[in-house]
XYZ file of C-alpha atoms in Angstrom:
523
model
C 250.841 263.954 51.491
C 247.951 261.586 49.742
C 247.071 257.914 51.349
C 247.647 257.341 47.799
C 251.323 258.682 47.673
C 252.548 257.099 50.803
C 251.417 253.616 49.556
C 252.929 254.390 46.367
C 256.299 255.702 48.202
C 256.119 252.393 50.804
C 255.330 250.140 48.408
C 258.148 250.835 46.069
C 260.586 251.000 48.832
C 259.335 247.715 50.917
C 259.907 246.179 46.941
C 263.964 247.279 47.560
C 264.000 245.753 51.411
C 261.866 243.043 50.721
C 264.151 241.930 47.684
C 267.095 242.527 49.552
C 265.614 240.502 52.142
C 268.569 237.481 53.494
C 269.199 236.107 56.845
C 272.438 236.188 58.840
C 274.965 236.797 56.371
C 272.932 239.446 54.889
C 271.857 241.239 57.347
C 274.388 243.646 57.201
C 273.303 244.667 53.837
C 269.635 244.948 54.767
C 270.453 247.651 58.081
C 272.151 249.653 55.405
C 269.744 250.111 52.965
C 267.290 250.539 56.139
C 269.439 253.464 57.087
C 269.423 254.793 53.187
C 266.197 254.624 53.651
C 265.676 256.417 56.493
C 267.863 259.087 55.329
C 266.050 259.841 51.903
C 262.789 260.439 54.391
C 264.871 262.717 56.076
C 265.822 264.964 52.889
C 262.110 265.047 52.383
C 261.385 266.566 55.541
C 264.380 269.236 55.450
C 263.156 269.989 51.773
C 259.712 270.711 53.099
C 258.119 268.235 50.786
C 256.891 266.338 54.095
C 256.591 267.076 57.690
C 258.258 265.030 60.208
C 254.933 263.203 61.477
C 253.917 262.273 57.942
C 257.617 261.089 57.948
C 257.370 258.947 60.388
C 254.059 257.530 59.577
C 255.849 256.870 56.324
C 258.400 254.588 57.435
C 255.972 253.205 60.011
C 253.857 252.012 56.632
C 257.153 251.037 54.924
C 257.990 248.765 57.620
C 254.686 247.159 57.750
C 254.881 246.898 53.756
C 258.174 245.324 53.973
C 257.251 242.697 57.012
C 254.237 241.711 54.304
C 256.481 241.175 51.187
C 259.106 239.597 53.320
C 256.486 236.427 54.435
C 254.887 236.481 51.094
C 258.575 235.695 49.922
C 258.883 232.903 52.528
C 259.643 230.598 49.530
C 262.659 232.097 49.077
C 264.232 230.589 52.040
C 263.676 227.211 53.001
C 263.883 226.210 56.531
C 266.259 223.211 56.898
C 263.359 221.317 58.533
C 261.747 221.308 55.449
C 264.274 220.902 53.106
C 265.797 217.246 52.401
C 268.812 218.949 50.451
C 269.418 220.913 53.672
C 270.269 224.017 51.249
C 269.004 227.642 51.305
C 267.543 228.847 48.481
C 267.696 232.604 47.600
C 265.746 235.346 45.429
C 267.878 236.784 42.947
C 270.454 239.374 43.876
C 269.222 242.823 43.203
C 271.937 244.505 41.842
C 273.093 248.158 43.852
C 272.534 249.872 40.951
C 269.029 248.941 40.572
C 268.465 249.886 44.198
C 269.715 253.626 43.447
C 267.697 253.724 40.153
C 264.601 253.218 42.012
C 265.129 255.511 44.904
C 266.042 258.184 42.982
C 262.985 257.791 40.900
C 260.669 257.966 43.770
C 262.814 260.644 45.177
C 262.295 262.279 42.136
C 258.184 261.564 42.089
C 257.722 262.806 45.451
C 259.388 265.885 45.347
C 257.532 266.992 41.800
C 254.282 266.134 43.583
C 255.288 268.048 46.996
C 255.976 270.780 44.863
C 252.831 270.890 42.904
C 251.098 270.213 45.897
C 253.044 271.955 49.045
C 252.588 269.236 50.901
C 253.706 269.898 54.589
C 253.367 273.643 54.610
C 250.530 275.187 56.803
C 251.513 278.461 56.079
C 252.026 277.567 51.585
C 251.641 280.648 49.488
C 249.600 280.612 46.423
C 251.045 279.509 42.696
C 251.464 283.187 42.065
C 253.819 283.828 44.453
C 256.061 281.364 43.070
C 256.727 283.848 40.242
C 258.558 286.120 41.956
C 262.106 287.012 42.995
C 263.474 289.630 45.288
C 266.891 291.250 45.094
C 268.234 293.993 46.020
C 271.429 296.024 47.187
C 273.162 298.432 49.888
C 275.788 300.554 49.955
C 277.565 302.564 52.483
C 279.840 305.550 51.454
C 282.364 307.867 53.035
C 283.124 311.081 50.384
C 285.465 313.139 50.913
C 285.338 316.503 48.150
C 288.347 318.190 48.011
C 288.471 321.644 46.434
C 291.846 323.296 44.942
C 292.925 326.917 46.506
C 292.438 329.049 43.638
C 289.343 327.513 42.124
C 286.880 330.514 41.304
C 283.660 330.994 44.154
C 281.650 331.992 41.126
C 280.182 328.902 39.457
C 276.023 329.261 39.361
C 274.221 327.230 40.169
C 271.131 327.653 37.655
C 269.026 325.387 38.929
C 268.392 327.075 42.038
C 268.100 330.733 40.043
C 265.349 328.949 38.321
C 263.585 327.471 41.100
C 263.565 330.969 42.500
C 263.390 333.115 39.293
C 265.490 335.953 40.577
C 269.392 335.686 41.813
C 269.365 338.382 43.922
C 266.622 336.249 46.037
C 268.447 333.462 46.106
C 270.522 332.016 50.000
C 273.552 331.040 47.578
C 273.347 331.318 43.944
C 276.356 329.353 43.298
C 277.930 325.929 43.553
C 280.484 325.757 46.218
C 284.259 325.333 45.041
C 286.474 326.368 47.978
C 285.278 324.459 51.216
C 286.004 320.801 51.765
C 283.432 318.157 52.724
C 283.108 314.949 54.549
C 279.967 312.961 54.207
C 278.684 309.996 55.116
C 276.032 308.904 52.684
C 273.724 305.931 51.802
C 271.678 303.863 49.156
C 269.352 301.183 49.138
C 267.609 299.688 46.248
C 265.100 296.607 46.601
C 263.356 295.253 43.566
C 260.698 292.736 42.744
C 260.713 290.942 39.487
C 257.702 288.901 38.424
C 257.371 286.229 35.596
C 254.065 287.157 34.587
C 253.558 284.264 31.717
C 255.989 282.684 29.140
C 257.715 286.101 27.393
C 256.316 288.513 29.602
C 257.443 289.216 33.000
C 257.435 292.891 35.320
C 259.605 294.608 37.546
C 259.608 297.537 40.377
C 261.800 299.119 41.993
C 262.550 301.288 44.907
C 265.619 303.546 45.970
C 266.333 306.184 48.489
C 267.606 309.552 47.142
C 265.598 312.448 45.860
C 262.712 312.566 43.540
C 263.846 315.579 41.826
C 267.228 314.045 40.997
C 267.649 311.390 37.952
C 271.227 311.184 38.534
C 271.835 310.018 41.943
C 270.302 307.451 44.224
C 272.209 308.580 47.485
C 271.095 309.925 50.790
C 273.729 311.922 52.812
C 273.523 311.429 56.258
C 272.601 313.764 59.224
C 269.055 315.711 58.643
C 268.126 315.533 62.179
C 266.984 312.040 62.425
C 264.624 312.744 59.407
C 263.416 309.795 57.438
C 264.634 309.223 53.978
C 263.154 309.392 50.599
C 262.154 305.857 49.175
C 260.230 306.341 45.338
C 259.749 304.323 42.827
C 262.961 303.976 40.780
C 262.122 301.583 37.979
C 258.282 299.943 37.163
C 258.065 298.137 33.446
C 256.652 295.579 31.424
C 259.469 293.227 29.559
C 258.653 291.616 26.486
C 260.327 288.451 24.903
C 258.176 287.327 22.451
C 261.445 285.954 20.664
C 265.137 284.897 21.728
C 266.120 287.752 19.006
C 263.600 290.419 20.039
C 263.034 292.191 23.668
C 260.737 295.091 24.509
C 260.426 296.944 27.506
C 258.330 299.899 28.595
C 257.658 302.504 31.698
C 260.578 303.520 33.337
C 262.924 301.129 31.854
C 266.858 300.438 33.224
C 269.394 302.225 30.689
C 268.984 300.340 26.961
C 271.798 300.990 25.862
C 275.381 299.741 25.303
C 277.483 303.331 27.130
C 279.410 304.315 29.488
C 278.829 307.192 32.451
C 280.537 309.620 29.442
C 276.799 309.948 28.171
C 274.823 308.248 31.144
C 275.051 308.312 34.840
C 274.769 305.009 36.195
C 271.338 305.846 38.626
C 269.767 307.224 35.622
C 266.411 305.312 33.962
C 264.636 305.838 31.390
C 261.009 306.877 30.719
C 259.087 305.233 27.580
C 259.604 302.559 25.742
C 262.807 301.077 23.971
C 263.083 297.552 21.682
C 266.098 295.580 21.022
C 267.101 293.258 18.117
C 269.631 290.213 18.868
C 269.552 288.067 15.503
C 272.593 285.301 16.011
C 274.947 285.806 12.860
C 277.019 282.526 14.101
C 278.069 280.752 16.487
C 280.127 283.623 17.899
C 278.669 287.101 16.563
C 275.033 288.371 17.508
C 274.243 291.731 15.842
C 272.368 294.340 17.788
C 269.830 297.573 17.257
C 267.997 299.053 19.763
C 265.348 301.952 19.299
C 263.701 304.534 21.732
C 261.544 306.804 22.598
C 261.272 308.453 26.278
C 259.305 311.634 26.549
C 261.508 314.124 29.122
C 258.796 316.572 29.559
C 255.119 316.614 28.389
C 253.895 320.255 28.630
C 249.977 320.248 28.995
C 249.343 323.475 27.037
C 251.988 322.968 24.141
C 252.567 320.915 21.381
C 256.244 321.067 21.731
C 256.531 318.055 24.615
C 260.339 317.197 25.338
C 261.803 314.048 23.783
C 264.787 311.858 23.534
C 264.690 309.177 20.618
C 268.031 306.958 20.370
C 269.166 304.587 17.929
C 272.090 302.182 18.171
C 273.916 299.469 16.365
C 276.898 297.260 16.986
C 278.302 293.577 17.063
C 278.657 291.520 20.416
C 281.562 288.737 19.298
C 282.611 286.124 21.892
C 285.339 283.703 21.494
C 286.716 281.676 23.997
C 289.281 283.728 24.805
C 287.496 287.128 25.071
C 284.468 289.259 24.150
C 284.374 292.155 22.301
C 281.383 294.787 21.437
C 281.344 297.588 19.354
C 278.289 300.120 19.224
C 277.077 303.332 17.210
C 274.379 305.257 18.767
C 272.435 308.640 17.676
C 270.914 310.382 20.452
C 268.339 312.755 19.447
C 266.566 315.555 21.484
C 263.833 317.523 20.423
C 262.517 320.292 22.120
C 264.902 321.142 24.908
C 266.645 324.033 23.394
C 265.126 327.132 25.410
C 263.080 330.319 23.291
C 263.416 333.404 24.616
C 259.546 335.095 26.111
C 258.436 338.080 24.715
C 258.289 341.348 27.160
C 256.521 340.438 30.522
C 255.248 336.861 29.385
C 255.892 333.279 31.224
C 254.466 331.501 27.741
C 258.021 330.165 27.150
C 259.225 329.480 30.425
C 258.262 325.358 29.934
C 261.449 325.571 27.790
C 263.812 325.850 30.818
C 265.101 322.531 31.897
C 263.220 320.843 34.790
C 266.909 319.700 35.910
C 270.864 320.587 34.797
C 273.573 320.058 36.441
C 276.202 322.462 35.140
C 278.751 322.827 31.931
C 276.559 323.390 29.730
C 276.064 326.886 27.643
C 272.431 328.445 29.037
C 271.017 331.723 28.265
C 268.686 333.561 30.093
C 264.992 333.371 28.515
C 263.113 335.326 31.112
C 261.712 339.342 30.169
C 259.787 339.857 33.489
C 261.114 341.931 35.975
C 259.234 340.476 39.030
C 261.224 337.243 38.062
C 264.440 338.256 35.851
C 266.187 335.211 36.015
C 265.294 331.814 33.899
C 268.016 329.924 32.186
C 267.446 327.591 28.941
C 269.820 325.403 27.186
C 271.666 327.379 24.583
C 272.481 324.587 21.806
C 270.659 321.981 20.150
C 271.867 318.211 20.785
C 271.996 315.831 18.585
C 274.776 313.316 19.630
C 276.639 310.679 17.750
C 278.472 307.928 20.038
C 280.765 305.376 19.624
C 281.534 302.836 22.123
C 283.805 299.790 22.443
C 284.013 297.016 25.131
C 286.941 293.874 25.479
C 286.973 291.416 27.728
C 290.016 289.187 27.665
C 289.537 286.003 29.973
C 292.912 284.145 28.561
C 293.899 284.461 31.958
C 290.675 283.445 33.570
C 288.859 283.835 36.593
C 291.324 287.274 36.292
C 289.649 289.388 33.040
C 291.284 292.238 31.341
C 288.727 294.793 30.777
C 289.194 297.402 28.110
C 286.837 300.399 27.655
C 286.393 303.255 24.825
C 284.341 306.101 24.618
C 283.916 308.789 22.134
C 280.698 311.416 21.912
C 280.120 314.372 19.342
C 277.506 316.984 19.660
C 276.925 317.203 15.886
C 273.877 319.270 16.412
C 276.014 322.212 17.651
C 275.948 325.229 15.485
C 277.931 328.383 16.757
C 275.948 330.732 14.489
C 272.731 329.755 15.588
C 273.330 329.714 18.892
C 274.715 333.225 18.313
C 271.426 334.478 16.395
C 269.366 333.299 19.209
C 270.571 334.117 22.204
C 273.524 336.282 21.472
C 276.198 334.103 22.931
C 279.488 333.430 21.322
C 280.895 330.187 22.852
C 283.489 328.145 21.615
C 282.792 324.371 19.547
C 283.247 322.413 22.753
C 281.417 319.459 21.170
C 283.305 316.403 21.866
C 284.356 313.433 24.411
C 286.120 310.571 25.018
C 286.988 308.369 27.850
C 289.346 305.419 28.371
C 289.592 302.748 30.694
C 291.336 299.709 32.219
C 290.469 297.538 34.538
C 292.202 294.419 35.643
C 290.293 291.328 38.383
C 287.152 289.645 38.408
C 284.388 291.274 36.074
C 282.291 291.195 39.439
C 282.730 291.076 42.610
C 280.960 288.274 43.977
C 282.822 285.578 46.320
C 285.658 286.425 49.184
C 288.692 287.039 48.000
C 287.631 288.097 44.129
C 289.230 291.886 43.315
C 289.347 294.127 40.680
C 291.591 297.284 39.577
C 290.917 299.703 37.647
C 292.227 303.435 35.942
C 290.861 305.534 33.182
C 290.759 309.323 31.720
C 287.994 311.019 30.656
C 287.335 314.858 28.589
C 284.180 316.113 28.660
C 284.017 318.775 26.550
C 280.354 321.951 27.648
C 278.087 320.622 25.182
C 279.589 317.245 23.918
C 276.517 316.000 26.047
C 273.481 317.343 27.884
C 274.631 318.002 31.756
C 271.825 317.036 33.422
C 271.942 313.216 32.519
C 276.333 312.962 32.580
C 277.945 311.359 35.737
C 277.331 313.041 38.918
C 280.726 311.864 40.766
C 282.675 313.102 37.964
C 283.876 316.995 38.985
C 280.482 316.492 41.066
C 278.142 315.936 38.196
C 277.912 317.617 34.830
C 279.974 318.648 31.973
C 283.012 320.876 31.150
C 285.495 318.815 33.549
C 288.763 316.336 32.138
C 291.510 314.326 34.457
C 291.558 310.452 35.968
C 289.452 307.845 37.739
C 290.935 305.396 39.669
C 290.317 302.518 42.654
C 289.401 299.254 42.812
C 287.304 296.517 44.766
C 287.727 293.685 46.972
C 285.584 291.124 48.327
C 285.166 290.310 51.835
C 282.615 288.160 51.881
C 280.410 286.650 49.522
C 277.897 289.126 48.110
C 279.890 291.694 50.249
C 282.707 293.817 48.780
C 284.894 297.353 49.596
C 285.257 299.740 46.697
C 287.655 302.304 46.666
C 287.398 305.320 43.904
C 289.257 308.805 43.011
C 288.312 311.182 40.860
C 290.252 314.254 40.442
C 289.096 316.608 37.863
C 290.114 320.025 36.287
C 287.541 322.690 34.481
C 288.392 322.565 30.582
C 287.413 326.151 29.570
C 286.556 329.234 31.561
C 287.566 329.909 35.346
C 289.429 327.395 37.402
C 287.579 324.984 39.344
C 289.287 321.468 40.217
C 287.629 318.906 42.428
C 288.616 315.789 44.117
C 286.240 313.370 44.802
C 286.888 310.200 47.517
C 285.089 307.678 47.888
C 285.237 304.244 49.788
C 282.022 302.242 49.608
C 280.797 299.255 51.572
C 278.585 296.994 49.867
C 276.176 294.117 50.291
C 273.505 292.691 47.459
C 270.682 289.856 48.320
């Protein structure tokens, strides 16, 4: 702290003692505002705006300040001695309030300055640093995956065949359906956000789990004491150049207004996406987002992979709930697969990088020293609408109402059957529902929320490789209920309980039930 601000802080409190300043009747009032005093000083120096030695030199100047003011005031009391009247005369009363106006204002002066300034702090970081937040999140998970007796051993698992190119080569070319598990698994996300100037700020952040899955941020436990992955899960500009407008771009958090029917929750986005809010009143905003997120650029082709999304909808909020309503198009180009001519690898870029499984694949591949390459049989094009409610009426406890419904309305069952040769059936559509009853979030002890809902996910309502992964563990061609619910044991701390049991819609049995009870902390 400045010569200059300590004279400034003494001088304006030695004006409150010196003008408070009476003798034995009033001395009472003077040790309190003494101890007031003393006690602002104090806040200063647990603030950090001063240490404790400028502290004390502070009151040390304050009390020499005051001692001065107090003889200059001598008039103000006349000894006896010297007065023929034999009376006492007084400075005017300063009135308490007065007294609180004026510490508060030099309260308020110091601490702007100690900000500016960091006065008191050897170890002060630089202005930049002040720009920037942490947060982040962990989560502990028991799952328990529960397979039904006469589910099929048969499902492939594609993805491998790929990676390998031949299913005879392959340790276990299919999923497994028949024996239980118990895991213990993990995730851990830590992000840094920084306001880079007024409208534009940046974020990054980091998650375990595997770099070759979008879908999933988890890390099972027990690899031999191996260390676990930690990549980059999300790095992008934000820009706010109005209330009404945002744009963000890299590998952006999910745009847009869905549900885990279309999206899985860990998935992100690559490219850019922009989003109109224009206020219609004082209760209804209207908003459009756009996109564009390249899936797959393919260095000798012209035909890179590409999602481009649109969406529309209202967000109304009353003061007894909040509704939205959204229509999205989701449109992918260049993911259907093309079959390679006799002994040629030319198409093979046209196989999907990742898939989960549901959806209808053909094999592309005409190479005997590697037979086996699946493609996506059907073009998507999908059309979703989505509805949210919250009703607070009954507030801090919400009602939470959810509806989802997806169509694949690029699907054409002759095409798909002049291409590849495949007849499949139109399974094209989805729908979820969902209710959930508590807190919107859990965030203090004590705060809970329930919750049920049915979903039907029809093969190719959706692409497979970006659906929920918990759901029939990940992918498409699965229908039956979610339920669970959360509870808070702390603040930022909370158990969640979910259970998803799931049956195959079309083609061999395969039902799976899916445990989970989570521990979680954010920061």
């Amino acid at each position: 702290m400045t010569v200059k601000t300590l004279s400034t802080l003494g001088l304006g409190l030695s004006l409150v003692l010196a003008n408070s300043i009476t003798f034995a009747d009033d001395k009472e009032n003077l040790e309190k505002l003494r101890t007031t005093t003393q006690s602002l000083i104090q806040v200063l120096v647990e603030q950090g705006a001063i240490t404790q030695e400028k502290a004390q030199a502070l009151m040390d100047e304050i009390e020499s300040t005051a001692s001065t003011q107090a003889v200059q005031q001598e008039p103000a009391l006349i000894p006896p001695e010297r007065n023929p009247d034999k009376k006492s005369v007084r400075v005017p009363y300063v009135p308490e309030i007065i007294k609180q106006e004026m510490t508060a204002q030099i309260r308020q002066d110091v601490l702007a300055q100690a900000k500016r300034e960091s006065w008191g702090k050897p170890d002060s970081v630089p202005e930049w640093a002040h720009k920037i937040r942490w947060e982040g999140d962990f989560r502990f998970r028991y799952q328990s995956d529960q397979f039904q007796d006469d589910n099929t051993p048969f499902t492939p698992n594609f993805l491998e065949i790929n990676r390998v190119g031949d299913i005879t080569r392959v340790a276990n070319p299919f999923f497994n359906a028949t024996e239980d598990r118990e895991r213990l698994r993990l995730r851990a996300r830590l992000s840094m956000l920084a306001e880079v100037t007024q409208g534009i700020s940046a974020a990054f952040r980091l998650a375990t789990g595997s770099s070759n899955d979008p879908v999933s941020t988890n890390q099972t436990l027990g690899n031999s004491g191996n260390r676990f992955n930690f990549s980059l899960d999300q790095a992008y500009l934000k820009f706010d150049p109005f209330s009404w407008l945002t744009v963000v771009a890299g590998k952006t958090p999910n745009p847009w207004f869905a549900t885990d029917l279309v999206w899985d929750e860990d998935l992100n986005f690559d490219g850019v996406a922009m989003q109109l809010k224009p206020r219609l009143g004082d209760d209804l905003i209207w908003f459009s987002t756009l996109g564009a997120f390249p899936l797959q650029e393919i260095e000798l082709s012209k035909d890179d992979k590409w999602l481009y999304g649109a969406q529309t909808g209202i967000d109304w909020h009353r003061s007894e709930f909040r509704a939205r309503f959204g229509v999205a198009y989701y449109d992918y180009q260049n993911i259907t697969g093309r079959r390679n001519t006799l002994n040629s690898h030319l198409l093979d870029f046209t196989a999907p990088q990742f898939m989960q499984k549901g959806n209808a694949v053909f094999n592309i591949s005409q190479d005997a020293t590697k037979p086996d390459l699946y493609a996506l049989a059907a073009e998507y094009k999908e059309l979703a609408v989505t509805a949210h409610m919250d009703i607070y009426v009954f507030a801090p406890v919400y009602v939470m109402l959810t509806a989802d419904y997806v169509k694949n309305v690029g699907l054409d069952k002759n095409d798909i059957q002049q291409r590849t040769g495949l007849t499949i059936d139109n399974q094209d559509q989805a729908y979820l529902g969902r209710i959930a009853i508590g807190m919107p979030k859990i965030k203090h002890r004590h705060d809970w929320q329930v919750f049920a809902g049915y979903k039907h996910l029809e093969s190719d309502a959706v692409v497979d490789a970006f659906a929920d992964s918990d759901f029939h563990l990940g992918g498409t061609n699965a229908k039956g209920w979610i339920g669970g619910g959360s509870y808070g044991v702390a603040t930022d701390a909370w158990l969640s309980l979910r259970w998803l049991s799931a049956d195959e819609i079309v083609g061999p049995p395969l039902a799976i039930d899916v445990l989970q009870l989570d521990f979680n902390v954010r920061f």
